[in-house]
XYZ file of C-alpha atoms in Angstrom:
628
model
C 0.000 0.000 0.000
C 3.125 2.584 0.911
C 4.063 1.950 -2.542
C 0.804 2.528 -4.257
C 0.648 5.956 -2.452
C 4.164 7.226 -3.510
C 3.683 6.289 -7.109
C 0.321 7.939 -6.945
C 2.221 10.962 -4.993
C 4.726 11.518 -8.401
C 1.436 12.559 -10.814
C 1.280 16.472 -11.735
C -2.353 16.490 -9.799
C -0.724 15.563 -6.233
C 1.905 17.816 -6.854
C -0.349 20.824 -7.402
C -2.466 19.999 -4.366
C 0.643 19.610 -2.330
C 2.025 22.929 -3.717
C -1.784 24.791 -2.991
C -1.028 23.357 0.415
C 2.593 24.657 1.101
C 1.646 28.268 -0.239
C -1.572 28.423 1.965
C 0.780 27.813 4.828
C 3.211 30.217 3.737
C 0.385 33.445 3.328
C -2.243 32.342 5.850
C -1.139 29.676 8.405
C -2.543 26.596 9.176
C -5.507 28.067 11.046
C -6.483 28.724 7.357
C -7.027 25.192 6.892
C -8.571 24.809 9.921
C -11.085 27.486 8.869
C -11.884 25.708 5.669
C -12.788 22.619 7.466
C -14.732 24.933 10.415
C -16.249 27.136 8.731
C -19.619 27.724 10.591
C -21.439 31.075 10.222
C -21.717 33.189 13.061
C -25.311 33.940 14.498
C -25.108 36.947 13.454
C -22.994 40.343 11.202
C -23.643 43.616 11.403
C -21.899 45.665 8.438
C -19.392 42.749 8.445
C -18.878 42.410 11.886
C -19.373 39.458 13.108
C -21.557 38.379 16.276
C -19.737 35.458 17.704
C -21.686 32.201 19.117
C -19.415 32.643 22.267
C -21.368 36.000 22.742
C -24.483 34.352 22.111
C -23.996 31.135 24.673
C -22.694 33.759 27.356
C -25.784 36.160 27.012
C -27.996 33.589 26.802
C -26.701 32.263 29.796
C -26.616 35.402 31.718
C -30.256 36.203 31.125
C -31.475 32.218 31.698
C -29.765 32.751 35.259
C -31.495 36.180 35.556
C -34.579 34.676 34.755
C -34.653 31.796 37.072
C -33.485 34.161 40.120
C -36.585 35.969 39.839
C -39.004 32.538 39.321
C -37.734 31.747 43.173
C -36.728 28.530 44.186
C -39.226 26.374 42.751
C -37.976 27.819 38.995
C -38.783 25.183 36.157
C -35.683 25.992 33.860
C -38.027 23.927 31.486
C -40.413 27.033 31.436
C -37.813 29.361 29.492
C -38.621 29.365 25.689
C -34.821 28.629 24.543
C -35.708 29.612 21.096
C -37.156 33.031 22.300
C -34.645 33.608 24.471
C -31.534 33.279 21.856
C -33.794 35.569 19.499
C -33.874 38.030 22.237
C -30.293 38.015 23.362
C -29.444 37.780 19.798
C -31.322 40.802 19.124
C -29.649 42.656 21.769
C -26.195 41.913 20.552
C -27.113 43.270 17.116
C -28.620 46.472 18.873
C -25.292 47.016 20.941
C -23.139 46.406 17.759
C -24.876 49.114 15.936
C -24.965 51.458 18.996
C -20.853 50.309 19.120
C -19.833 50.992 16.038
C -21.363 54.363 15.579
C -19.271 55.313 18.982
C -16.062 54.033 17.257
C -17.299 56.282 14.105
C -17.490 59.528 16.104
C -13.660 58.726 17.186
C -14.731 58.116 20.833
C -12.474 56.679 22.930
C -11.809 54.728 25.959
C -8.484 54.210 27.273
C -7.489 51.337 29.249
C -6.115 53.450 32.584
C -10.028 54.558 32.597
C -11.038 50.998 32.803
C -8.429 50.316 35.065
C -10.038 52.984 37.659
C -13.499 51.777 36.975
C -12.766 48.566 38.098
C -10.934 49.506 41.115
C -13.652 51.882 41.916
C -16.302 49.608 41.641
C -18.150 48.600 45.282
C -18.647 45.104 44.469
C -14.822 44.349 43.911
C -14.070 46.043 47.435
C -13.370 44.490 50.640
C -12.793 47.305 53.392
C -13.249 50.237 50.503
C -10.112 48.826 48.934
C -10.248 47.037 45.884
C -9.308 43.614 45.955
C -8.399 41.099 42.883
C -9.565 38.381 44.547
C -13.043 39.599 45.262
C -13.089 40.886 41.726
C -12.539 37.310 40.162
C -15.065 35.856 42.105
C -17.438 38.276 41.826
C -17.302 38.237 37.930
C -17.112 33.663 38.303
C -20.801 33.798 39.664
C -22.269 35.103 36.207
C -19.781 33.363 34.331
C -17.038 36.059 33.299
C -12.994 36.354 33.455
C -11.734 39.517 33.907
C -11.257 40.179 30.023
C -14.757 39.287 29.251
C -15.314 42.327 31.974
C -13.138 44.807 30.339
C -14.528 44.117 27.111
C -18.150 45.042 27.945
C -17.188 47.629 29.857
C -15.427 49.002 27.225
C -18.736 48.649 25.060
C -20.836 50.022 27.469
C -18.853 52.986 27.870
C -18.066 54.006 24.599
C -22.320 53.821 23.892
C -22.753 55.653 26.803
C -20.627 58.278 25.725
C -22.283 58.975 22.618
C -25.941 58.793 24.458
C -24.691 61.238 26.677
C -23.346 63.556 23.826
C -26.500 63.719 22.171
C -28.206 63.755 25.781
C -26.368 66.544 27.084
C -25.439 69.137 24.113
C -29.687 69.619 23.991
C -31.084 72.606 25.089
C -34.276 74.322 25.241
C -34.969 78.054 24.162
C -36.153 80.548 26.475
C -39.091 81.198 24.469
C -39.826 76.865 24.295
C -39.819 77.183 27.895
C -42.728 79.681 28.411
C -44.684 78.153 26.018
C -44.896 74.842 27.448
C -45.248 76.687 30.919
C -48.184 78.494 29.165
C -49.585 75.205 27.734
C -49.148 73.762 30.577
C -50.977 76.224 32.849
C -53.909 77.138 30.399
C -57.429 75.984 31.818
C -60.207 75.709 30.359
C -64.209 76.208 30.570
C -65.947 73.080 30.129
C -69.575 71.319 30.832
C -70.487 67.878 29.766
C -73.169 65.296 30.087
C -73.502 61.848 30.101
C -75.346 59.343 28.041
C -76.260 55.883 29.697
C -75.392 52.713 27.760
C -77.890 51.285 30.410
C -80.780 53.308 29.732
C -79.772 52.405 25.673
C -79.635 48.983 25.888
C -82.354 48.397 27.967
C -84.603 49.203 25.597
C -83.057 47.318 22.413
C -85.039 44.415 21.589
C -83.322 40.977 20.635
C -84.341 38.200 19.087
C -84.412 34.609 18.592
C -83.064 34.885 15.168
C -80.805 37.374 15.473
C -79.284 35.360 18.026
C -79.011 32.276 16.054
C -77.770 34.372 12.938
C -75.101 34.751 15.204
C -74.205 31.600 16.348
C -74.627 30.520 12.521
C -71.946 33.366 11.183
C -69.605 32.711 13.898
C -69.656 28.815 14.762
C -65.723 28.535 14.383
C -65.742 30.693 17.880
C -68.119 27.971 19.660
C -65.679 25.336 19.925
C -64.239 23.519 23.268
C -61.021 23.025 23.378
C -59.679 19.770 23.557
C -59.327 18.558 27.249
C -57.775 15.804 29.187
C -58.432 13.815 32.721
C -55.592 13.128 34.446
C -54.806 10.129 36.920
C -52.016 10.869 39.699
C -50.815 9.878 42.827
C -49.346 12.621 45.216
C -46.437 12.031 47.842
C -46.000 14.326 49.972
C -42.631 15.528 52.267
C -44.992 16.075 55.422
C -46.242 12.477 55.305
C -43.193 11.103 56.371
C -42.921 13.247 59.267
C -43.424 11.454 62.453
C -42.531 13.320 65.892
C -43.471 10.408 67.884
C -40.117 9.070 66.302
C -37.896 11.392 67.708
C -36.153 10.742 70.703
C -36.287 12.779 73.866
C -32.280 12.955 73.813
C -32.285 13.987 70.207
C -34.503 16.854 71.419
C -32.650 17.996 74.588
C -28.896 18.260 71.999
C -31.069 20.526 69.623
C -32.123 22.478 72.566
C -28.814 22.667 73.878
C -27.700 23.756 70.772
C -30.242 26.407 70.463
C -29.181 27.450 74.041
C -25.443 28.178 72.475
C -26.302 29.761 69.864
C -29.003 32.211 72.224
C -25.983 32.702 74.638
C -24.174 34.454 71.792
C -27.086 36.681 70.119
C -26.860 39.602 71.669
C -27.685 43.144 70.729
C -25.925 46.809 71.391
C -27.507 49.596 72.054
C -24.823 52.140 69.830
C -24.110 55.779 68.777
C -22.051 57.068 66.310
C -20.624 60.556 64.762
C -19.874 59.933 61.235
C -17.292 62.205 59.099
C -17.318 62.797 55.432
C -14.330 62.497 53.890
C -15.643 64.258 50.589
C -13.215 67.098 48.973
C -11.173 66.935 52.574
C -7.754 64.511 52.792
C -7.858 61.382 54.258
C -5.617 62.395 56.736
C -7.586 65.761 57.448
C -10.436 64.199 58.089
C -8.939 60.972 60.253
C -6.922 64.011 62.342
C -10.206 65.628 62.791
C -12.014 63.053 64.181
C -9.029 61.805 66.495
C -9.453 65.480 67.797
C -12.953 65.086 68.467
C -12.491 61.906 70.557
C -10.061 63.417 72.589
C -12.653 66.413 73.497
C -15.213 64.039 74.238
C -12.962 61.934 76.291
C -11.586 65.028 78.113
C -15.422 66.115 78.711
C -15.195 68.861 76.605
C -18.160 68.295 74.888
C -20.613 65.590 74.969
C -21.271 62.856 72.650
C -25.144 63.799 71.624
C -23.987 67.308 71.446
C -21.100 66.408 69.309
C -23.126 63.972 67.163
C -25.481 66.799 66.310
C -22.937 69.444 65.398
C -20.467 67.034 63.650
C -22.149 63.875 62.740
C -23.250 63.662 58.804
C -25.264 60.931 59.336
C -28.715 62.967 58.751
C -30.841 60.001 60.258
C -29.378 59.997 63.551
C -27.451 63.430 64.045
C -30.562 64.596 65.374
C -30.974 61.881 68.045
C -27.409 62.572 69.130
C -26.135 60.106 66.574
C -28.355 57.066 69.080
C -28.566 53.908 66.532
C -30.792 52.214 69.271
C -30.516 48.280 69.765
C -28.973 46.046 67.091
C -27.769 42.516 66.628
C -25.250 41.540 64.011
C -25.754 41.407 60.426
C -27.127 45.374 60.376
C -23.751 47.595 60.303
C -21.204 47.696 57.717
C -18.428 45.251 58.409
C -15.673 47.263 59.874
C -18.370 49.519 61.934
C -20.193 45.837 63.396
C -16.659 44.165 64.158
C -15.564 47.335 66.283
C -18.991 47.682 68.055
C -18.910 43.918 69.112
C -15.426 44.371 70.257
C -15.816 47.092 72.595
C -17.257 47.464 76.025
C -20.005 49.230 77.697
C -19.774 52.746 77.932
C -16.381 52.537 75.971
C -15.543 54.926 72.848
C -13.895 53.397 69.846
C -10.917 54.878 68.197
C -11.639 56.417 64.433
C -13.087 53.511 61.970
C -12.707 53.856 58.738
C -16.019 52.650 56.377
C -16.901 53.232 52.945
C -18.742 56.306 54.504
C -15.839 58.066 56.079
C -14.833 57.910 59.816
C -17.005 57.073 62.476
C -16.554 57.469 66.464
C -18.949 54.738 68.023
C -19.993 55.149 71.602
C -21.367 51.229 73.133
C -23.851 52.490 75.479
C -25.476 49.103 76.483
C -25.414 45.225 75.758
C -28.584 42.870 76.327
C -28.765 39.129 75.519
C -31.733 37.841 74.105
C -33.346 35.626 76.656
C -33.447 31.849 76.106
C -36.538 30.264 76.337
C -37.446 27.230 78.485
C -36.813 23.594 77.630
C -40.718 23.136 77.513
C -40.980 26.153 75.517
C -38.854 25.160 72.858
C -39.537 20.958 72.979
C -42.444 20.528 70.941
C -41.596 23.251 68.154
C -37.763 21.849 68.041
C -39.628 18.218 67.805
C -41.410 19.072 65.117
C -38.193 20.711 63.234
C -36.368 16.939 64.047
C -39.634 15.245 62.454
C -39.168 17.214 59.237
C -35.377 16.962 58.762
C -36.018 13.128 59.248
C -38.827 13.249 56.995
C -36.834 14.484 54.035
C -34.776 12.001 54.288
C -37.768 9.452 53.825
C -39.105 12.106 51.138
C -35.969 11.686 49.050
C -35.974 7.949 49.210
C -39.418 7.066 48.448
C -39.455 9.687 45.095
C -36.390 7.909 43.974
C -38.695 5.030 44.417
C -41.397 5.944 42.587
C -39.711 7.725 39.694
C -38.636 3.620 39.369
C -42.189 2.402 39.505
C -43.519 4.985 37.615
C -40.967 4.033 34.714
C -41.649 0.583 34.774
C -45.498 -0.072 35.265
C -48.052 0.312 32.846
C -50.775 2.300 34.803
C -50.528 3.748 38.687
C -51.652 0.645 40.402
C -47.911 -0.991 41.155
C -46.290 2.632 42.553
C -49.685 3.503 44.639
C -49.459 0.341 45.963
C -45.886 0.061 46.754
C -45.841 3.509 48.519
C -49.133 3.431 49.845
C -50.658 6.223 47.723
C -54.081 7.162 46.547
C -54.880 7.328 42.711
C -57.079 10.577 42.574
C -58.267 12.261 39.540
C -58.259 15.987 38.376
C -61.341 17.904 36.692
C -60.772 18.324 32.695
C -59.127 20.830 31.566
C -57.348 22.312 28.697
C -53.842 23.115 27.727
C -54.197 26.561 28.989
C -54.967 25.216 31.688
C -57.628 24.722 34.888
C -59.198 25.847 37.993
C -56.900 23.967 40.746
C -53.167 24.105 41.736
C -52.211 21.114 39.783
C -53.917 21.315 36.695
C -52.708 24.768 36.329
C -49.424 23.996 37.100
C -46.877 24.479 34.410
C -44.614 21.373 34.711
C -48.173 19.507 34.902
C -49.624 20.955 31.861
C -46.471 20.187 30.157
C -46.485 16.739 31.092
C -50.233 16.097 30.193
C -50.247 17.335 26.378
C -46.596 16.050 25.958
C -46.537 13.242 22.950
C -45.553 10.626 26.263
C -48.843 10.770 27.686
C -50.625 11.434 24.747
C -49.718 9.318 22.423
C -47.794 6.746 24.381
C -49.735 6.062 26.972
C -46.860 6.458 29.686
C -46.792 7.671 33.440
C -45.209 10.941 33.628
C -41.662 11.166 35.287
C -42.447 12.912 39.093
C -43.053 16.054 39.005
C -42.466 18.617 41.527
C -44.718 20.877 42.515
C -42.586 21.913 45.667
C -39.928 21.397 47.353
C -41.656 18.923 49.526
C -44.485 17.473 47.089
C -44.255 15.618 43.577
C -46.538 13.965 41.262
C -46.621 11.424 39.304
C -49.662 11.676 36.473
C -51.087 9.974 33.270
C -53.718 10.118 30.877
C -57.251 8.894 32.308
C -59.350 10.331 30.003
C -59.026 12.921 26.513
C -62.056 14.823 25.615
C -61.798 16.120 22.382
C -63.015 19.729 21.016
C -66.863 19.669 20.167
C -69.111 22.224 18.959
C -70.975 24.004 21.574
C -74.707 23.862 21.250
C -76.740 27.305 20.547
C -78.524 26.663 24.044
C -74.905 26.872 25.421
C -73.844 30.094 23.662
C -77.012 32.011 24.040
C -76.517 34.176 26.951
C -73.189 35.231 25.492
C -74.528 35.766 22.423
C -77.523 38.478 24.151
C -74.836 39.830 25.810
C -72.772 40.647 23.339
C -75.224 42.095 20.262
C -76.920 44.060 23.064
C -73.141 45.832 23.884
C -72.059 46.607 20.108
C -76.202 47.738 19.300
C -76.272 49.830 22.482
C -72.869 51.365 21.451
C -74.098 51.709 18.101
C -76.935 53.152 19.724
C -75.579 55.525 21.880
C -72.841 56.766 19.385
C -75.388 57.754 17.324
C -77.414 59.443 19.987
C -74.284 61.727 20.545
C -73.691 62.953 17.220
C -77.224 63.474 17.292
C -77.006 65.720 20.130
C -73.446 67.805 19.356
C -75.231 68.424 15.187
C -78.140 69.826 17.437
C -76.046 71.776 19.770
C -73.542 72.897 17.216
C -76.636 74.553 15.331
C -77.206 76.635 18.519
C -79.965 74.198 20.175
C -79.808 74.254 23.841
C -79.699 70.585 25.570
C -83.098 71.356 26.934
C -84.528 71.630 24.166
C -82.938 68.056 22.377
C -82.655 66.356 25.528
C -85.019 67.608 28.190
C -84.138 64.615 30.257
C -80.276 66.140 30.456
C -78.135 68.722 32.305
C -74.940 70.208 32.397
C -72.447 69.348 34.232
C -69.824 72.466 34.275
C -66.157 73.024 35.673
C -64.893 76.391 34.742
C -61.747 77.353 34.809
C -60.419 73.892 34.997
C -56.771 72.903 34.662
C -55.255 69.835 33.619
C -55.675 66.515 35.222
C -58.098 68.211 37.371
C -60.729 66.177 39.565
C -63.453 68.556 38.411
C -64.360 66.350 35.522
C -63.881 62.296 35.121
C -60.369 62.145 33.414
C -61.341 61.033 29.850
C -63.394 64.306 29.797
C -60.879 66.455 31.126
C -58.047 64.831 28.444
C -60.531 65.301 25.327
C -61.233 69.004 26.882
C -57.484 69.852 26.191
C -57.836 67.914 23.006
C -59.946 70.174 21.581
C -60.184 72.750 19.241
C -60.244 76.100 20.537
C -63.497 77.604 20.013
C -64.012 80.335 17.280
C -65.804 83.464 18.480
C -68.342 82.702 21.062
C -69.905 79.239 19.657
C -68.685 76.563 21.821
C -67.262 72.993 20.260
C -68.406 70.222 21.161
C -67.051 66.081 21.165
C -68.023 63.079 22.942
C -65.671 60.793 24.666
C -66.206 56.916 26.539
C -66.141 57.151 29.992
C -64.207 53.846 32.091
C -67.740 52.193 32.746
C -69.228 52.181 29.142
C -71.034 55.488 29.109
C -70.327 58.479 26.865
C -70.107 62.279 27.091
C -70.735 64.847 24.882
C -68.305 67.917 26.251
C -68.931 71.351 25.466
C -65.656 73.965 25.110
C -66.997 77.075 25.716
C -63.346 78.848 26.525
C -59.885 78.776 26.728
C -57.724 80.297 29.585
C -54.636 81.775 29.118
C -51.921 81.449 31.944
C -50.595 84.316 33.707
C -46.558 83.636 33.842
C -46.106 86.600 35.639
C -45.116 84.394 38.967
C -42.712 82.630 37.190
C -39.054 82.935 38.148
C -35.987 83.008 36.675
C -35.177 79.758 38.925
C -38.258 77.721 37.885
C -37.161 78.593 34.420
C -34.387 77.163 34.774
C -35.334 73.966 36.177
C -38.351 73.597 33.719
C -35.494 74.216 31.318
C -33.371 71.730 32.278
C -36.125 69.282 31.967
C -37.017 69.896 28.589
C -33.661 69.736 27.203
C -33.431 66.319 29.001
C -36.234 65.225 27.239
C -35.083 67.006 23.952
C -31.909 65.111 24.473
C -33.487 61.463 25.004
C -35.708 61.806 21.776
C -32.603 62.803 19.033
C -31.032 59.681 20.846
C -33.757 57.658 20.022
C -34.351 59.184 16.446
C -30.121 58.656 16.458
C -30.744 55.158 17.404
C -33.437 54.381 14.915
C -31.444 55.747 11.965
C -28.643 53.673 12.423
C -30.162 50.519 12.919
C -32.511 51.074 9.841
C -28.783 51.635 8.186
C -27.629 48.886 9.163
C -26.648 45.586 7.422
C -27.528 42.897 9.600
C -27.654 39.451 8.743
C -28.931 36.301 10.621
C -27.576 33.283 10.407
């Protein structure tokens, strides 16, 4: 065979592959050839650039963890549309490319001693307001980053904010843009309205038989069930197997006496404290300051409460002569709770530094929380011994029945085995139904899944909690059916007598403002009718329900002395017809330079935000993305 392959290796055909080869190495490298034989698109480009699948997998992950943090502890990772969630993440990457590369256009520019001082700056990679690499590391390990994978977004996040903020802060507002929106917003208005009754309209609409069935016959496709299923399951429960009887008076008495340990060392302090900024001051200013102040206290100089209240910044406590009141551990910042639980009554700590600045703690008392009595604390500690035990048991027997459930045909072996009652749910349909279980997502999964449907199989156990599974299968499916008229009919009533009686009362209303418009008073078209009026009214007033008083300010401004009129739904169904009789001008002679200012400010905030947005839009209609 060697042979065969170096007389086949002399032809002109081998030699030009083997020379393609050598000058591919030569330009390109062997990743080159590596590329040809890896050459998988990435999820996404954006004007050529390329949106890796390592992005992808890492936002994807990022936001599944997100996700399941805020389900709680009983999150069902199977409840997270995967295929959603890449499209979203995916989405987002494209967004921040765009947003990216239009930074890098306008020449902005991050430096790596900025990131350097953002990261070292950053609370969450402190220990003791000093920042420390190992607490940075770990920090980034629990969503999954190294420390380049950091710089790099932070880098991107920067550079868009930059621009966002260029656009955000270089808008302004004019003076004169200013006084008109003050005027706008400051006009009032004089209004009256009345309302119309859908009630009183559809009361006296007349239905019938056959325009009920015309109905049902135009819209049968509506009048369908959905398909349902009954479910068989057996339940086993973590409080079951929890048997106090079973534990042990001695098992009791150690928990208590552990208890009793643990109450001897809760304890709580009754503290003060004078906190000092550092701000624009030194470090060493400010630490020489409060060293100073100690030693006037100390040398009864001044008092503590009267020192707390000139000195302190603390704004919550200066007041109370910097008094913190009674507190266990766990409340304080760490250096501040380690020096409190280190001192003694009445004693004054030196200077401590916190992220806050320097504080001067005064221990004014210590009280230990009171153990309670061994018959106190025997039948709840009991009960606690019963459960642990009981999970135990728990764990066991669902190991067990995920193995019965597996192998038997029907629920008759693993009730049996475990002693477990086959109950039975309601039907219901795959959006699901009126109890815990059958609108339970894991459940609903379960019952519609091709398994149960079309297989016939017992369901793996599903947990509901923490401390309760199931294990179900198919009992019964009901299929979809059409629903009978006699069914439907009391819908039906209901809903031609809402669109008639809108119809109705719609047309009652443009009825009344062509009257009125022609100069008709309501007493005349509408005896039965009267005014409501709020003059003078301003906006988002409670003089008028607050769909009249948004149409009022909606509305044109009346020419000469003939009012306008409109009519607008009201939240329960009604309608009004609203007159405008006159618009109010403000008076901005009250208004100060100050309040120009800050109404200024505002606007050119909001000026700002919108030619971001129109920025943002532009771009990313300019841009050439492709999906992959």
């Amino acid at each position: 065979m060697l042979q065969t392959i170096r007389e086949n290796s002399q032809g002109i055909i081998a030699k030009a592959i083997v020379g393609l080869i050598i000058v591919t190495f030569a330009l390109f490298g062997v990743e080159s050839l590596i590329g040809l034989a890896n050459s998988e698109k990435p999820p996404a480009e954006v004007n050529g650039a390329e949106v890796s699948a390592v992005e992808l997998q890492r936002g994807v992950e990022l936001q599944r963890r997100r996700i399941l943090a805020q389900m709680g502890e009983d999150a069902d990772p199977a409840a997270i549309d995967e295929n959603l969630l890449r499209r979203q993440v995916l989405d987002a990457l494209v967004n921040q490319e765009i947003q990216l590369q239009s930074a890098e256009e306008q020449g902005l520019y991050l430096s790596d001693a900025m990131i350097d001082q953002m990261i070292v700056s950053t609370p969450d990679f402190q220990i003791d307001g000093r920042f420390d690499p190992n607490q940075f590391e770990s920090t980034l390990r629990t969503v999954g980053m190294t420390p380049l994978m950091y710089r790099q977004l932070l880098r991107k996040e920067q550079l868009i904010g930059q621009e966002r903020s260029a656009y955000q802060l270089s808008a302004f507002a004019t003076p004169a843009q200013v006084k008109q929106l003050l005027a706008l917003d400051r006009q009032t208005r004089d209004i009256a309205w009345t309302r119309l009754s859908r009630d009183a309209v559809e009361e006296g609409l007349e239905i019938t038989e056959a325009d009920l069935k015309a109905r049902y016959e135009a819209n049968l496709d509506r009048f369908m069930t959905e398909p349902q299923v009954v479910l068989s399951y057996v339940e086993l429960n973590q409080a079951d197997f929890a048997d106090p009887e079973a534990v042990s008076d001695a098992d009791v008495r150690g928990a208590y006496e552990q208890e009793l340990a643990r109450f001897e060392a809760d304890e709580e302090r009754d503290a003060a404290h004078i906190l000092l900024e550092v701000g624009d001051a030194g470090e060493a200013e400010v630490r020489a300051e409060a060293d100073a102040l100690r030693q006037r206290i100390l040398d009864g100089e001044i008092t503590f409460a009267q020192a707390a209240e000139e000195f302190s910044a603390d704004p919550g406590s200066a007041a109370q002569g910097g008094e913190l009141g009674f507190n266990a551990r766990g409340v304080f910042i760490g250096p501040f709770e380690d020096t409190l639980f280190g001192m003694q009554s009445g004693e004054l700590s030196e200077p401590v530094r916190t992220e806050f600045g320097y504080h001067l703690i005064k221990l004014n008392d210590i009280r230990a929380t009171e153990a309670p009595s061994y018959d106190e604390r025997a039948p709840v500690l009991r009960a606690e011994l019963a459960a642990q035990q009981a999970e135990a048991g728990y764990v066991e027997a669902l190991e067990r029945l995920a193995d019965l459930s597996f192998s038997s045909a029907d629920l008759e072996v693993p009730a049996e085995e475990l002693g477990l009652a086959i109950q039975t749910t309601e039907p219901f349909a795959e959006t699901g139904g009126s109890s815990e279980l059958t609108n339970n997502s894991k459940v609903l999964r379960a019952a519609f899944s091709a398994d149960l449907q079309d297989e016939g199989l017992n369901s793996a156990p599903l947990e509901l909690t923490r401390e309760r599974a199931v294990v179900v299968r198919v009992k019964e499916n009901i299929p979809a059916r059409q629903l009978a008229f006699e069914e439907v009919e009391a819908q039906l009533e209901a809903e031609l007598r809402q669109e008639r009686g809108s119809e109705a009362l719609s047309a009652r209303a443009e009825a009344l403002i062509a009257a009125l418009s022609e100069g008709k008073s309501l007493d005349q078209v509408e005896p039965d009718l009267s005014w409501s009026v709020a003059a003078d009214m301003a906006r988002e007033s409670d003089q008028a329900p607050l769909a009249v008083n948004r149409l009022a300010f909606e509305m044109a401004r009346p020419a000469g002395e003939q009012p306008v009129y409109a009519e607008v739904a009201l939240n329960d169904g009604d309608l009004a017809v609203v007159e405008l009789s006159a618009v109010n001008e403000a008076d901005l002679s009250d208004v100060d330079a100050e309040m120009l200012r800050q109404m200024g400010g505002f606007m050119a905030n909001r000026y700002g935000q919108l030619s971001y947005q129109a920025r943002l839009e532009a771009i990313e209609a300019a841009a050439e993305v492709e999906r992959n």
